[in-house]
Amino acid sequence: MKRVVFNQKGGVGKSSITCNLAAISAARGAKTLVVDLDVQGNSSHYLGYEPDQPGNGSVADFLDQRSGFFSVEKAPAEFVHATPFENLYLLPASPKLAHIEKDLESRYKIYKLRDALVELAKDYEEIYIDTPPNLNFYSKSALIAAEELLIPFDCDSFSLQALHLLLENVFELKSDHNQALEVGGIVVNQYQGQARLPRQLIEAMQGEQLPIYNTFLPASVKMKESHSLRKPLPHMAARHKLTLQFELLHDDVMEGRHLRVEDEPVEQEPAEQSA
Ligand SMILES: Nc1ncnc2c1ncn2[C@@H]1O[C@H](COP(=O)(O)OP(=O)(O)OP(=O)(O)O)[C@@H](O)[C@H]1O
Ligand SMILES: [Mg+2]
């Protein structure tokens, strides 16, 4: 399955959610690929990639290839790197993504990632795509290439507005370019069950019948620690509350389990109590 994690709002947890869901898929035995389309390269860094690592190149090198009279393009698999984690592979980002974006756009390369992922899906059971925090050439390429969209949501008052705009853009893109794209669900991140605003926002989304995954992710300092140690949560804190919630979220994503309109958002203890 090809899943894209996207929200044009910055800092909502796209990279954290991409890498941890991918790490869980991989730990459960599925050969898994993370594609990092964000020039910031946070997912690549998190999964242990060093930009000056010899060989292979990045997703930018793949997209930027030109086939000439005497040369053929290299297959996308040649740009994939192993990570330190079993079954988990990476098609890394690079600062070069910023420099080649306009050129790729003018050369109509918006479908190149889709075609590459059709090839790679023959070898990788689960593919997760991390995207930049704006609707640019790369996030559009990802939405065209994917079958399912996961939308991280951070329960902030601007988020609901951003979500409506996002859904409008996604439905337009779906009808013009990728009929196969489905909204898998909204991932509620950094949820504070005791505060009023997050509960009101969730109720508003339930009222609009938006598909919200059952399991909410609490805020925890373990997330930042996990980033700085460059180890996804299942490899760093296997029994921590946040990791366990990620495992449940992974099941929701695999099985398409959503909150029902009448469900109360689950009351959550702060994650640190079980650290
Ligand atoms: N559940 C969480 N608990 C605590 N901190 C979190 C949680 N989720 C994300 N964060 C922190 O919030 C910050 C933003 O997360 P992340 O980089 O995953 O978001 P993003 O949407 O990918 O950001 P960008 O839009 O810049 O790509 C990071 O510092 C991360 O450690
Ligand atoms: Mg990110």
XYZ file of C-alpha atoms and ligand atoms in Angstrom:
307
model
C 0.000 0.000 0.000
C 1.255 3.480 -0.877
C 0.421 6.040 1.796
C 1.184 9.750 1.791
C 1.346 11.741 5.019
C 0.424 15.323 4.213
C -0.814 18.536 5.756
C 0.289 21.884 4.351
C 0.456 23.145 7.938
C 3.995 22.943 9.314
C 5.083 21.087 12.438
C 1.963 18.931 12.841
C 3.902 15.649 13.002
C 4.166 14.507 9.364
C 7.757 13.259 9.628
C 7.292 11.763 13.102
C 4.173 9.882 12.009
C 5.681 8.731 8.690
C 8.807 7.278 10.306
C 7.152 5.674 13.306
C 4.333 4.012 11.361
C 6.936 2.800 8.856
C 9.163 1.507 11.681
C 6.219 -0.448 13.108
C 5.310 -1.931 9.703
C 8.949 -2.959 9.256
C 9.266 -4.371 12.786
C 6.186 -6.481 12.103
C 7.899 -8.030 9.121
C 6.685 -5.993 6.133
C 9.392 -4.810 3.765
C 8.844 -1.068 4.102
C 10.039 2.015 2.240
C 10.005 5.648 3.367
C 10.150 8.231 0.580
C 11.266 11.634 1.866
C 10.086 14.441 -0.417
C 10.745 17.292 1.999
C 13.818 19.393 1.299
C 14.293 19.704 5.092
C 15.121 15.975 5.066
C 13.836 15.368 8.607
C 12.712 11.796 7.934
C 15.995 10.975 6.214
C 17.944 12.313 9.185
C 15.672 10.527 11.673
C 16.263 7.204 9.901
C 20.028 7.583 10.146
C 20.838 8.824 6.631
C 24.017 10.852 6.113
C 23.781 13.094 3.023
C 27.420 12.520 2.097
C 27.001 8.743 2.321
C 28.667 7.315 -0.788
C 26.633 5.781 -3.607
C 22.925 5.559 -4.303
C 21.990 9.282 -4.320
C 18.635 10.753 -3.325
C 15.085 11.040 -4.586
C 16.197 14.339 -6.176
C 18.879 12.513 -8.169
C 16.269 10.022 -9.335
C 13.764 12.699 -10.407
C 16.420 14.850 -12.051
C 17.755 12.139 -14.367
C 17.613 12.754 -18.085
C 17.643 9.980 -20.592
C 19.699 10.913 -23.625
C 20.379 9.377 -26.988
C 23.102 7.186 -25.492
C 21.961 6.881 -21.887
C 19.059 5.277 -20.076
C 17.732 6.377 -16.727
C 18.581 4.334 -13.653
C 15.738 2.423 -12.010
C 14.258 3.954 -8.831
C 15.453 0.946 -6.780
C 19.033 2.077 -7.392
C 18.393 5.179 -5.250
C 17.048 3.271 -2.241
C 19.209 3.001 0.905
C 19.033 0.438 3.688
C 18.537 1.907 7.185
C 19.949 0.542 10.474
C 16.506 -1.006 11.082
C 15.550 -4.400 9.711
C 13.101 -4.327 6.766
C 13.144 -0.519 6.677
C 14.454 1.270 3.566
C 14.725 4.910 2.548
C 14.563 6.955 -0.628
C 16.157 10.035 0.947
C 15.615 13.750 0.430
C 18.350 16.181 -0.522
C 18.804 19.990 -0.515
C 18.897 19.602 -4.290
C 15.089 19.166 -4.261
C 14.787 22.953 -3.860
C 16.998 23.736 -6.858
C 15.358 21.371 -9.337
C 11.693 21.945 -8.488
C 10.947 24.580 -11.180
C 12.839 22.631 -13.797
C 10.959 19.386 -13.009
C 7.688 21.294 -13.162
C 8.478 22.810 -16.535
C 9.480 19.371 -17.841
C 6.099 17.908 -16.754
C 7.655 15.380 -14.356
C 4.668 15.349 -11.984
C 3.907 11.670 -12.786
C 7.482 10.447 -12.471
C 7.163 9.550 -8.777
C 3.888 7.692 -9.419
C 5.552 5.536 -12.077
C 8.550 4.912 -9.809
C 6.343 3.826 -6.916
C 4.396 1.438 -9.155
C 7.767 -0.248 -9.801
C 8.912 -0.115 -6.164
C 5.584 -1.449 -4.865
C 6.471 -4.776 -6.497
C 9.266 -5.102 -3.934
C 7.993 -3.115 -0.929
C 4.808 -4.133 0.831
C 4.336 -0.804 2.609
C 5.393 2.597 1.257
C 5.073 5.803 3.303
C 5.745 9.196 1.744
C 6.732 12.217 3.841
C 5.912 15.592 2.313
C 6.872 19.260 2.732
C 4.558 21.675 4.574
C 3.078 23.206 1.429
C 1.191 22.133 -1.652
C 4.112 22.298 -4.056
C 5.362 20.121 -6.908
C 6.570 17.416 -4.508
C 3.473 17.117 -2.343
C 1.327 17.083 -5.503
C 3.571 14.350 -6.960
C 3.077 12.363 -3.749
C -0.716 12.807 -3.765
C -0.751 11.631 -7.385
C 1.417 8.606 -6.538
C -0.381 7.416 -3.387
C -3.449 5.312 -2.721
C -4.179 6.594 0.756
C -3.750 9.943 2.507
C -3.071 10.294 6.236
C -3.588 13.815 7.591
C -1.826 14.703 10.852
C -3.893 17.133 12.914
C -2.466 19.064 15.864
C -5.656 20.360 17.550
C -4.699 24.014 17.174
C -7.378 26.597 16.390
C -6.035 27.262 12.876
C -5.956 23.561 12.110
C -9.612 23.049 11.250
C -9.514 25.862 8.688
C -6.300 24.421 7.239
C -7.950 20.996 7.102
C -10.909 22.255 5.047
C -8.576 23.909 2.574
C -6.490 20.750 2.412
C -9.520 18.554 1.696
C -10.676 20.904 -1.083
C -7.246 20.743 -2.713
C -7.068 16.977 -2.327
C -10.489 16.398 -3.897
C -9.601 18.591 -6.868
C -6.321 16.755 -7.337
C -8.057 13.396 -6.957
C -10.615 14.156 -9.643
C -8.044 15.616 -12.049
C -5.088 13.263 -11.526
C -5.591 10.297 -9.211
C -9.035 8.712 -8.876
C -7.479 5.964 -6.741
C -6.578 8.337 -3.889
C -8.647 7.883 -0.712
C -8.499 9.852 2.509
C -7.404 7.094 4.901
C -7.951 9.265 7.924
C -6.999 12.116 10.201
C -4.286 11.373 12.767
C -4.845 13.373 15.944
C -1.415 14.264 17.308
C -0.281 15.873 20.576
C -3.790 15.417 21.962
C -4.483 16.861 25.407
C -7.650 15.192 26.648
C -7.980 17.517 29.643
C -8.090 20.736 27.600
C -11.366 22.032 26.171
C -10.256 23.236 22.718
C -8.945 19.875 21.418
C -12.184 18.156 22.454
C -14.261 20.869 20.745
C -12.221 20.545 17.556
C -12.638 16.761 17.529
C -16.385 17.096 18.098
C -16.612 19.596 15.249
C -14.816 17.145 12.938
C -17.045 14.276 14.103
C -20.065 16.492 13.360
C -18.742 16.899 9.808
C -18.350 13.108 9.571
C -14.643 13.401 8.855
C -12.720 10.122 9.169
C -10.669 10.406 12.367
C -8.540 7.424 13.332
C -9.587 5.869 16.642
C -6.252 6.236 18.404
C -4.946 9.670 19.360
C -1.241 10.332 19.910
C -0.328 12.061 23.163
C 2.418 14.661 23.451
C 5.613 13.281 24.906
C 9.215 14.394 25.289
C 10.138 10.915 24.027
C 9.371 12.112 20.508
C 12.115 14.749 20.507
C 14.495 12.317 22.221
C 13.756 9.739 19.569
C 14.523 12.305 16.830
C 17.788 13.322 18.421
C 18.918 9.710 18.945
C 17.815 8.969 15.373
C 15.898 5.902 16.510
C 12.161 5.530 15.859
C 10.150 4.902 19.022
C 9.769 1.102 18.706
C 13.577 0.891 18.716
C 14.106 3.449 21.465
C 11.259 3.095 23.959
C 9.285 -0.007 23.025
C 7.050 0.073 26.104
C 6.436 3.813 26.375
C 2.837 5.081 26.216
C 3.483 7.039 23.005
C 4.963 3.951 21.315
C 1.986 1.833 22.385
C -0.407 4.454 20.998
C 1.549 4.399 17.723
C 1.102 0.608 17.616
C -2.664 1.003 18.048
C -2.725 3.768 15.431
C -0.853 1.466 13.054
C -3.646 -1.134 13.495
C -6.283 1.565 12.874
C -4.509 2.600 9.672
C -4.159 -0.983 8.439
C -7.774 -1.816 9.257
C -9.365 1.575 8.478
C -10.749 1.989 12.028
C -12.292 5.404 12.667
C -14.033 7.173 15.501
C -17.814 6.957 15.168
C -19.891 10.145 15.404
C -21.257 9.121 18.805
C -17.842 8.104 20.249
C -16.328 10.218 22.990
C -12.661 11.003 22.321
C -10.668 8.719 24.601
C -9.628 10.354 27.837
C -5.849 10.201 27.960
C -3.440 10.332 30.827
C -0.332 12.372 30.079
C 2.177 10.117 28.310
C 4.953 10.788 30.811
C 3.149 8.970 33.644
C 4.051 5.658 32.060
C 7.548 6.656 30.925
N 3.346 13.420 19.798
C 4.333 14.308 19.945
N 4.789 14.647 21.179
C 5.773 15.562 21.344
N 6.381 16.195 20.339
C 5.974 15.909 19.090
C 4.938 14.956 18.821
N 4.763 14.882 17.472
C 5.651 15.731 16.930
N 6.370 16.350 17.890
C 7.447 17.355 17.724
O 6.921 18.431 16.960
C 7.906 18.884 16.039
C 7.334 18.775 14.626
O 7.160 17.393 14.318
P 7.457 16.865 12.847
O 8.803 17.315 12.388
O 7.159 15.411 12.830
O 6.318 17.676 12.073
P 6.215 17.960 10.501
O 4.768 18.144 10.210
O 6.939 16.910 9.760
O 6.988 19.338 10.389
P 7.342 20.092 9.009
O 6.057 20.685 8.533
O 8.371 21.110 9.399
O 7.885 19.041 8.073
C 9.146 18.033 16.262
O 10.019 18.722 17.111
C 8.624 16.784 16.941
O 9.571 16.193 17.799
Mg 8.430 17.091 8.314
